Short mmCIF file of C-alpha atoms and ligand atoms in Angstrom, two decimals:
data_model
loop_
_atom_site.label_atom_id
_atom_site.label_comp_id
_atom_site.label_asym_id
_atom_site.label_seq_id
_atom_site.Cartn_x
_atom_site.Cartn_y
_atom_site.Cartn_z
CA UNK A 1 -65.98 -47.58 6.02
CA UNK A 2 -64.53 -45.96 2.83
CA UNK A 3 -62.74 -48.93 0.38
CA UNK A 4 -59.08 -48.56 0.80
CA UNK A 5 -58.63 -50.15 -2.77
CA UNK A 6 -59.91 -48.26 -6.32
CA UNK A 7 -59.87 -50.38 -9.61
CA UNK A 8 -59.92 -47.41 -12.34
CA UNK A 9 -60.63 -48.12 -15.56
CA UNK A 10 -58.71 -45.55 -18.08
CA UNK A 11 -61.25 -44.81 -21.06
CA UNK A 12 -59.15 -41.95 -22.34
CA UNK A 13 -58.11 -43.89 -25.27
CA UNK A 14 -61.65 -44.37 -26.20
CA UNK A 15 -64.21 -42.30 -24.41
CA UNK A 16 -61.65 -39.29 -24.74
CA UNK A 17 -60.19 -39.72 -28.46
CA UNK A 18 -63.71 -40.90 -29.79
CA UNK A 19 -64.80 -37.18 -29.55
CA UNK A 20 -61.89 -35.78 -31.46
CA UNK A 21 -62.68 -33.86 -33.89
CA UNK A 22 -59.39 -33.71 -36.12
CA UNK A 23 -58.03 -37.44 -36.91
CA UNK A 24 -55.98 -38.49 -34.31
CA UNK A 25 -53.18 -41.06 -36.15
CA UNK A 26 -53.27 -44.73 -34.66
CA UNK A 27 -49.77 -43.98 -33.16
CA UNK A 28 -50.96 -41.54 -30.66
CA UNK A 29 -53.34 -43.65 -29.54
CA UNK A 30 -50.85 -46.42 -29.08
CA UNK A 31 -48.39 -44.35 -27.34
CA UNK A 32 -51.21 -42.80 -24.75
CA UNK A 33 -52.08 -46.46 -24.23
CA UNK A 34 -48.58 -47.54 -23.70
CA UNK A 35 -47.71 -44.24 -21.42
CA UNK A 36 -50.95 -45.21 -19.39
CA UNK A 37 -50.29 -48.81 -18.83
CA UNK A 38 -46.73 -47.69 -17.82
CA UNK A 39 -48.19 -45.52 -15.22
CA UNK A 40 -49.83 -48.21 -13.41
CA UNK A 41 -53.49 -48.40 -15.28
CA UNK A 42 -54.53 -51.97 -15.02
CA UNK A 43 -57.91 -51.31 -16.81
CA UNK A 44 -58.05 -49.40 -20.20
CA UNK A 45 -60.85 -49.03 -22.77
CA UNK A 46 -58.56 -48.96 -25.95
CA UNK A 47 -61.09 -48.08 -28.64
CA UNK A 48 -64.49 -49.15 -30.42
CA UNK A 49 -65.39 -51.67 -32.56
CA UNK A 50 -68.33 -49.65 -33.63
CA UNK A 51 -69.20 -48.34 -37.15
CA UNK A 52 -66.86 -45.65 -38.90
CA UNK A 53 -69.67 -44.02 -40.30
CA UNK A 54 -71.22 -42.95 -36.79
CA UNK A 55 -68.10 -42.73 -34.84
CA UNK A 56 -64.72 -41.58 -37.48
CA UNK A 57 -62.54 -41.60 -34.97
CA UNK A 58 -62.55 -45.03 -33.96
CA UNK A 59 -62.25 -46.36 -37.78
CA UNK A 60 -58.45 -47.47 -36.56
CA UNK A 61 -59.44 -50.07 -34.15
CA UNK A 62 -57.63 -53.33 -35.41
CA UNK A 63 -54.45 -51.09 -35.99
CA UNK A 64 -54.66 -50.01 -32.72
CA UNK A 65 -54.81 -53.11 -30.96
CA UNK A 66 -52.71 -54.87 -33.28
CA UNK A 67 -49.66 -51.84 -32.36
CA UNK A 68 -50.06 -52.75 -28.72
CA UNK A 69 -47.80 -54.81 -26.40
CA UNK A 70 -50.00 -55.96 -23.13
CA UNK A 71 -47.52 -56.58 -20.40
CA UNK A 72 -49.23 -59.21 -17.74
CA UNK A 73 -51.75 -58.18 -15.42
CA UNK A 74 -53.41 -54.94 -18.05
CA UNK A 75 -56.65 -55.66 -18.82
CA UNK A 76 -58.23 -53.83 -22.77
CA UNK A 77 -61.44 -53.42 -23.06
CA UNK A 78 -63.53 -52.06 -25.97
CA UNK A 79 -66.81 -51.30 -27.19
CA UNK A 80 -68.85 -53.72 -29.57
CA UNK A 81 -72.54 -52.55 -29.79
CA UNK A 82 -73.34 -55.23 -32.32
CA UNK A 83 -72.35 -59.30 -33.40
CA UNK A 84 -70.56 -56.96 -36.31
CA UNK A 85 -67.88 -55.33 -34.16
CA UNK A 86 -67.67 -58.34 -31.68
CA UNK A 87 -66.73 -60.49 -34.75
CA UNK A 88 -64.07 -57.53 -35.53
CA UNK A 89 -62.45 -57.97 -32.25
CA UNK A 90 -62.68 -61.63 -32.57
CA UNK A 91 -60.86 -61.45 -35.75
CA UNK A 92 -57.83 -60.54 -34.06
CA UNK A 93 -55.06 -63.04 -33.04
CA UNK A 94 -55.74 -64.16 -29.71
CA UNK A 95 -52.54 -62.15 -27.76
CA UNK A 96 -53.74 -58.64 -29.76
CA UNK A 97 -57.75 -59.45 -28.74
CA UNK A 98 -59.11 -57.24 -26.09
CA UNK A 99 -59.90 -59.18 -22.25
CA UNK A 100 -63.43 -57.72 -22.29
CA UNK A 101 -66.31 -56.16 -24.45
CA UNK A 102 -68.42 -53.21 -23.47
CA UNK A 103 -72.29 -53.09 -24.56
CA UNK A 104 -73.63 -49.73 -23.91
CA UNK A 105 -77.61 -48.86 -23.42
CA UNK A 106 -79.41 -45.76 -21.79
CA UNK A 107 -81.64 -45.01 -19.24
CA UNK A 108 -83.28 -42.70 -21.73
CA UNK A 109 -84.95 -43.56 -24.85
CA UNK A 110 -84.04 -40.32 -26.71
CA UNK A 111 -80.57 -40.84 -26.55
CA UNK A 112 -80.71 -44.78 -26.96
CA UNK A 113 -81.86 -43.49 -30.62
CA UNK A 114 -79.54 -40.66 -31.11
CA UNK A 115 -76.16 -43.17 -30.02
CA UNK A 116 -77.24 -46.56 -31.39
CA UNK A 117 -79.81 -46.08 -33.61
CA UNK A 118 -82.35 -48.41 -31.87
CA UNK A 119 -84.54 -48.00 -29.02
CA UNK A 120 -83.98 -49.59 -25.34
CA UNK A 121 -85.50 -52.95 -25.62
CA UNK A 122 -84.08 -53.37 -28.92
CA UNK A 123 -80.98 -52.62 -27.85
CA UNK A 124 -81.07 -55.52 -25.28
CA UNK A 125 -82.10 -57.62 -28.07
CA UNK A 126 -79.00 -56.31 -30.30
CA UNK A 127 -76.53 -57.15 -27.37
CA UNK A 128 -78.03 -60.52 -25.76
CA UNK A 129 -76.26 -62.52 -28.65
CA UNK A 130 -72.96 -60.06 -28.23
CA UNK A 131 -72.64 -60.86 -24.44
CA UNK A 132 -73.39 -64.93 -25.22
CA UNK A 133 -70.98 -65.16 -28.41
CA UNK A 134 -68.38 -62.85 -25.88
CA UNK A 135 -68.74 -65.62 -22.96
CA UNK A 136 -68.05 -68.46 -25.30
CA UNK A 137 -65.22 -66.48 -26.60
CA UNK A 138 -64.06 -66.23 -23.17
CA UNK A 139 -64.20 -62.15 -22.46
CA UNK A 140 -65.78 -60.77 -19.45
CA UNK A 141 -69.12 -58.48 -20.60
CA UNK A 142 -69.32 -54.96 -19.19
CA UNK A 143 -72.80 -52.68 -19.94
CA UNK A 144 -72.37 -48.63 -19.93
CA UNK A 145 -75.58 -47.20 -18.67
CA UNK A 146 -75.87 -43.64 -20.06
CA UNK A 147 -77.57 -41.14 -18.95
CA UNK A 148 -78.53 -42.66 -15.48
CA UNK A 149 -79.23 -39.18 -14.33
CA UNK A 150 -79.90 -36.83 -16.78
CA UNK A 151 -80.13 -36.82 -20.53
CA UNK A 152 -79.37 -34.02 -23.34
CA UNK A 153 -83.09 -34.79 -24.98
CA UNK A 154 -85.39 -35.63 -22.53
CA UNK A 155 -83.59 -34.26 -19.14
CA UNK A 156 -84.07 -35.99 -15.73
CA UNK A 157 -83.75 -39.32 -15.55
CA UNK A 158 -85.44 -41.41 -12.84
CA UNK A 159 -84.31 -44.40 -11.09
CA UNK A 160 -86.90 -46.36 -12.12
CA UNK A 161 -85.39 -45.97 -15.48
CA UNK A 162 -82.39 -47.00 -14.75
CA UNK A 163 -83.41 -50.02 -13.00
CA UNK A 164 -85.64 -50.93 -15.73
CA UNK A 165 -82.49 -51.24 -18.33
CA UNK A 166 -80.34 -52.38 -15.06
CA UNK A 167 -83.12 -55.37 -15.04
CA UNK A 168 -82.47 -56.00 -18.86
CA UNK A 169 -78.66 -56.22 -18.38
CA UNK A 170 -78.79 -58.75 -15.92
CA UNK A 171 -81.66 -60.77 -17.76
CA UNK A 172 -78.93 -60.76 -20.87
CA UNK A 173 -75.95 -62.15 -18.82
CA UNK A 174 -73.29 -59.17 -18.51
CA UNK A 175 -71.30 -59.84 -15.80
CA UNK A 176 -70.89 -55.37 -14.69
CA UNK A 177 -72.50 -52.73 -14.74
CA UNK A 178 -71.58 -49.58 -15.09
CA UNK A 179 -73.72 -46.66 -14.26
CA UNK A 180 -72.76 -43.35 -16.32
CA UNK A 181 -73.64 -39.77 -16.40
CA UNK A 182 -72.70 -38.73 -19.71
CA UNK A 183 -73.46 -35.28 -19.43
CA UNK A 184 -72.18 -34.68 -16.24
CA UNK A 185 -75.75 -32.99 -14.14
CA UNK A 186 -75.50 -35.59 -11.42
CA UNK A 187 -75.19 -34.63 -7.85
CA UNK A 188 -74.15 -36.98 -5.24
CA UNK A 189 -77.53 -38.03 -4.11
CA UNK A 190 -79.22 -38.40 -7.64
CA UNK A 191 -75.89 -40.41 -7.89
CA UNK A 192 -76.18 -42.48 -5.27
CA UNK A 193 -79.65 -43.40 -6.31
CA UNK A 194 -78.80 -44.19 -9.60
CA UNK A 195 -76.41 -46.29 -8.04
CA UNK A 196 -78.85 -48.50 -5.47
CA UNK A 197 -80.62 -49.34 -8.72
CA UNK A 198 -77.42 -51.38 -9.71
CA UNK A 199 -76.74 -52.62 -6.59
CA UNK A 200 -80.44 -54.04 -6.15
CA UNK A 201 -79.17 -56.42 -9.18
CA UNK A 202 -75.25 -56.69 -9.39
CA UNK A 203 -72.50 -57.34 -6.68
CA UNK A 204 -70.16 -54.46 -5.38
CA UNK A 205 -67.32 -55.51 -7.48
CA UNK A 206 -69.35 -55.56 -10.61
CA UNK A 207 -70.71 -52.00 -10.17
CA UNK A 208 -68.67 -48.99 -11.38
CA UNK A 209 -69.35 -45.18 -12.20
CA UNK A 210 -68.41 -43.51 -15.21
CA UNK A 211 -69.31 -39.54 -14.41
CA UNK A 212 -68.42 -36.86 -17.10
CA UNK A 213 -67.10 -33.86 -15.15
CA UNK A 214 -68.80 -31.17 -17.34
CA UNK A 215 -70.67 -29.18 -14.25
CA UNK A 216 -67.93 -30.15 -12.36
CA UNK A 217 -69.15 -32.50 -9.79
CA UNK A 218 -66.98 -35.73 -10.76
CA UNK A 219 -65.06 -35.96 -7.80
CA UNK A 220 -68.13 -35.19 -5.02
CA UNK A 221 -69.82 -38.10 -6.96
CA UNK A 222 -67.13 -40.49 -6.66
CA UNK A 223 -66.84 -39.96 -3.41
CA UNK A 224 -70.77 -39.99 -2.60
CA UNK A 225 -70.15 -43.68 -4.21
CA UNK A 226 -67.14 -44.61 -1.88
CA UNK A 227 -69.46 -43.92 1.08
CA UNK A 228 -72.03 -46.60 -0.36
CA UNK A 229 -68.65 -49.07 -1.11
CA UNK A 230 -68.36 -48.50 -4.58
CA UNK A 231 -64.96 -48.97 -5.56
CA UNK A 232 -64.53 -48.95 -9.44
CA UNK A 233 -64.62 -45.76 -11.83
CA UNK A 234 -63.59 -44.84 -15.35
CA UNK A 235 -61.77 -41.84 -15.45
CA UNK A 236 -60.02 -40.19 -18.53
CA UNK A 237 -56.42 -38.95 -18.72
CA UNK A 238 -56.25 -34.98 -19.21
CA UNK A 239 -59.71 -35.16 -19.11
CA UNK A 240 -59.97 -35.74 -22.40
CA UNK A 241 -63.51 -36.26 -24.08
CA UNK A 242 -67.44 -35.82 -24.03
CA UNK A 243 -69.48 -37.90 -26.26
CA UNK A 244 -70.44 -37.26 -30.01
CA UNK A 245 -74.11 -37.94 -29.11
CA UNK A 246 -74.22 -35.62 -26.20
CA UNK A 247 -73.97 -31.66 -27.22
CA UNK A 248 -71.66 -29.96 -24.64
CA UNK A 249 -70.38 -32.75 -22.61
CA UNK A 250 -67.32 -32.71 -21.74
CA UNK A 251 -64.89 -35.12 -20.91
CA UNK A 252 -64.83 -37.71 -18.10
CA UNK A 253 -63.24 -37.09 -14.51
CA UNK A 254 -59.82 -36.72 -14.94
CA UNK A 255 -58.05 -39.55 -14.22
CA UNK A 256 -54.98 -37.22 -12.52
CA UNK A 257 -57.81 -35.90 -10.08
CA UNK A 258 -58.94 -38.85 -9.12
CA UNK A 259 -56.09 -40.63 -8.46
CA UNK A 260 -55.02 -37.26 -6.33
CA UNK A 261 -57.62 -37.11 -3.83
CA UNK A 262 -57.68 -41.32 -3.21
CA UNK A 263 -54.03 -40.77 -2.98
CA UNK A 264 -54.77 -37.75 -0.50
CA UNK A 265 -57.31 -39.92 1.34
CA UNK A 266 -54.98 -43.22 1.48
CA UNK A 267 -56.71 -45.33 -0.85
CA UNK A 268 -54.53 -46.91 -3.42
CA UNK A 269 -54.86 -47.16 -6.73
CA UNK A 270 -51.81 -48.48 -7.70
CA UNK A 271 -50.95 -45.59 -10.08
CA UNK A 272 -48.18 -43.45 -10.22
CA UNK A 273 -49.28 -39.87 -10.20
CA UNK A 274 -46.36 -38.28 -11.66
CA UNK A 275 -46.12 -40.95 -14.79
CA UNK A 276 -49.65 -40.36 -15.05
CA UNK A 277 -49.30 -36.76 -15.25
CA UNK A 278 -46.83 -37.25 -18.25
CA UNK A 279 -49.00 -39.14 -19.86
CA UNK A 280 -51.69 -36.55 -19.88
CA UNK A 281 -49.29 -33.71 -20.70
CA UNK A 282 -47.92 -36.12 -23.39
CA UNK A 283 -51.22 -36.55 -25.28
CA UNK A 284 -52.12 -33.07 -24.76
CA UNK A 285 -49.79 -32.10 -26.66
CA UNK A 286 -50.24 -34.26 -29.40
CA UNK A 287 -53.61 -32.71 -29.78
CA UNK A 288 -52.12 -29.37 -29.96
CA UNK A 289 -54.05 -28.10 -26.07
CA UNK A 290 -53.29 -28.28 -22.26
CA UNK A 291 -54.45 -31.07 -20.00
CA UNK A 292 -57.74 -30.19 -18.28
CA UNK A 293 -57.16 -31.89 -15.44
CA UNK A 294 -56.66 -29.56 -12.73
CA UNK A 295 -54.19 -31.72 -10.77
CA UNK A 296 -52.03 -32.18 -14.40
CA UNK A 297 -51.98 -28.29 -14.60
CA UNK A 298 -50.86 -27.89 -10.69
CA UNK A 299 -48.45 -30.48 -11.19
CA UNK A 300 -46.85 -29.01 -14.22
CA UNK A 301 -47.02 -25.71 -13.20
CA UNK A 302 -45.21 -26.83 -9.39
CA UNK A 303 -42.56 -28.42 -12.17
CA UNK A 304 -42.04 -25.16 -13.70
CA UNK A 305 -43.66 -26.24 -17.27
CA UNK A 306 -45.32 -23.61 -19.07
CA UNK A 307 -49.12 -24.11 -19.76
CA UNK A 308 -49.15 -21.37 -22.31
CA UNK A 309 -52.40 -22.94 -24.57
CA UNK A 310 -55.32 -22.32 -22.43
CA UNK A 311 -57.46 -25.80 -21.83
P1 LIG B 1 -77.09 -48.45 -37.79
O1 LIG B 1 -76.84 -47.44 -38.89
O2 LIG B 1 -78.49 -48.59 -37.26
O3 LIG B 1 -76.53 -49.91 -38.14
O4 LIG B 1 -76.13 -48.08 -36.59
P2 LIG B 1 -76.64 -50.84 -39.37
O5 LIG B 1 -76.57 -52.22 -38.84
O6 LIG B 1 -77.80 -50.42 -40.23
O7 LIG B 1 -75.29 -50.54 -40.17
C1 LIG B 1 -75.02 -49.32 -40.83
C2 LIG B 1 -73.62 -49.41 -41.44
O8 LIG B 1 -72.64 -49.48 -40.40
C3 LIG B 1 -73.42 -50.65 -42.30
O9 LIG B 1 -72.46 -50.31 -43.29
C4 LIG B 1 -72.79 -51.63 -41.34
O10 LIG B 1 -72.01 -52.60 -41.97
C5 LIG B 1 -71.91 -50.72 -40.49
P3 LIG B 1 -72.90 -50.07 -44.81
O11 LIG B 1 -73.60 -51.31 -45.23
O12 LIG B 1 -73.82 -48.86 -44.76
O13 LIG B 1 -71.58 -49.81 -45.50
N1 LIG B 1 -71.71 -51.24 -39.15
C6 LIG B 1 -70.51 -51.42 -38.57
N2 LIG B 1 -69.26 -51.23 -39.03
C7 LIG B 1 -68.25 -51.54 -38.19
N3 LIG B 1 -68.43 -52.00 -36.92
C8 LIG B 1 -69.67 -52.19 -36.44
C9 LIG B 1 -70.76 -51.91 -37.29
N4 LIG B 1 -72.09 -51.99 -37.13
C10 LIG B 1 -72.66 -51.58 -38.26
N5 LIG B 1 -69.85 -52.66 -35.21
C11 LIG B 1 -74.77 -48.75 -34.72
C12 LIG B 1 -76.15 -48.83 -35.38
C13 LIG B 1 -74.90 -49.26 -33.30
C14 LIG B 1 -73.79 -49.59 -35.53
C15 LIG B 1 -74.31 -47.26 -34.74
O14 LIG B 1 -75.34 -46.48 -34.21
C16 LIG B 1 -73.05 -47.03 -34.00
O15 LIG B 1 -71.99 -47.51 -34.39
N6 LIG B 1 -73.13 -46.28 -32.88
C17 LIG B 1 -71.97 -46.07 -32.04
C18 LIG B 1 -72.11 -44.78 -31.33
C19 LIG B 1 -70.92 -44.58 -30.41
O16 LIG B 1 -69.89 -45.19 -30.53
N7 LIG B 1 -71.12 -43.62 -29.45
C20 LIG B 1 -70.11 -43.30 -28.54
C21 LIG B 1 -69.82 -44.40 -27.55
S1 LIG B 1 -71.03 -44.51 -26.24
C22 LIG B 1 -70.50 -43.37 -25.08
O17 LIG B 1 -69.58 -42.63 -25.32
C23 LIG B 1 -71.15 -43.40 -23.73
C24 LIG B 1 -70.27 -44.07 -22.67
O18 LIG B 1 -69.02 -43.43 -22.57
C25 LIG B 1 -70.96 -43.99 -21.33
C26 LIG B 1 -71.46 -42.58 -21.06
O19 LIG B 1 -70.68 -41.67 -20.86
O20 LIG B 1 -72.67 -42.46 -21.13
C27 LIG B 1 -70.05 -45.54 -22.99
MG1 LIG B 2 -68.68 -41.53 -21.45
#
């Protein structure tokens, strides 16, 4: 039995924008989130509390969030891979602080290095006080698991590796999981094997996938996951993105596509494809391109708009 309910989390604000590589000013970041929540996103990564040196893009966190008006029932969510950005988001006033707080470790030790400087046990170390000062604080803990099938450095990834950091994040407290392929190899059964590694050690509702779409097999692993129950993804608007640490990634899933085919296969999401769409074309066009999501194109093109910059 396939869920008939998704929970997507939008990370286009911060998983897509991160990788800019032109400034993108704090007010199209606000108005992406805005369109986005408008649309019927419940869930949105919003940006990174994570340090301006490594990541630019993200420098504009606290003006982001602070630009932001969360209507009831949207969840933000943003990345804190140290006590130093937790404190950040901390610092906020409580109405302009994000719900929840993402860690984020990897399956492989090369790229644990190349994206946070540290290797994989000392990573767990680095986030076991973030996820206990985050509880007391009140906001829910997620953990990004990169490269949970295949890394830029070292290449395959096995399950046991994942496991072995899926074992850490539990021993440290965060309440999700979520299992990513950040460079987009993974086919539906090195997927779904990733993904029985989380399951051993976290309920359904606190597993999701996070698959980058640059090979092109996003959708066929989302829906290898539905068949094992899975019913929580990230997806990114236009398909915006790829990761600064990860050569030649491209962005996540689009979100457009993925809300298409669940629509197509009658499982709600509870977002409205054609604001959606909008959104996507909107901030595509801030950033000077056309959306990459195939279903954005199809839909503008069926509406008669004019894709004339090539994605
Ligand atoms: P480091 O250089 O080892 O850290 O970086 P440090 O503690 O030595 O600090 C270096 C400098 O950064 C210091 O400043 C700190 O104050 C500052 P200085 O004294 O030189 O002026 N600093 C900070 N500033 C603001 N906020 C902070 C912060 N922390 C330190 N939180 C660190 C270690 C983890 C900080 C660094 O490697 C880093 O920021 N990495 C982030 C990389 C990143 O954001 N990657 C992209 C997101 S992950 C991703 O996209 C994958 C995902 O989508 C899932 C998937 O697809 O796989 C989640
Ligand atoms: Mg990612």
């Amino acid at each position: 039995m396939l869920p008939t309910r998704v929970t997507l989390c939008e990370v286009g604000p911060r998983d897509g924008l991160q990788n800019e590589a032109h400034p993108v000013p704090a007010a199209a970041k606000i108005g992406l989130v805005q369109r986005l929540q408008a649309a019927g996103l419940r869930e949105i990564e919003v940006t990174s509390f994570v340090s301006p040196k490594w990541v630019p893009q993200m420098a504009d966190n606290t003006e982001v969030l602070m630009g932001l008006a969360r209507p009831a029932g949207v969840r933000y969510a943003v990345l804190t891979p140290n006590l130093k950005g937790l404190e950040a988001a901390l610092a906020l006033p409580a109405d302009k602080r994000p719900d929840e707080v993402v860690v984020f470790g990897a399956a492989s030790e090369a790229f644990s290095q190349r994206n946070i400087n540290c290797s994989i046990d000392e990573s767990l170390a680095r986030f076991a006080p973030v996820v206990a000062a985050a509880h007391e604080a009140g906001l829910k803990v997620r953990a990004a698991l990169s490269c949970a099938v295949g890394c830029p450095y070292q290449g395959a990834v096995s399950p046991d590796e994942v496991e072995r950091v899926v074992v850490g994040f539990k021993a440290i407290g965060v309440d999700h999981v979520g299992i990513a392929d950040t460079i987009g190899v993974g086919t539906p059964r090195a997927v779904q094997a990733a993904m029985e590694r989380a399951l051993k050690h976290f309920p359904l509702v606190e597993v999701s996938g996070h698959f980058h779409d640059t090979y092109g097999q996003a959708l066929a692993n989302i829906l290898a996951c539905l068949q094992m129950g899975v019913h929580s993804f990230d997806a990114s608007v236009a398909g915006l993105g790829g990761c600064p640490y990860a050569k030649g990634a491209t962005g996540n899933v689009a979100t457009e596509d993925v809300v298409f085919m669940l629509d197509g296969m009658g499982i709600e999401t509870g977002v409205n494809l054609d604001a959606l769409v909008d959104a996507g074309a909107w901030i595509s066009g801030q950033l000077g391109r056309a959306p990459v999501s195939r279903v954005g194109r199809a839909i503008l093109a069926r509406r008669g708009v004019a894709l004339d910059v090539p994605a």
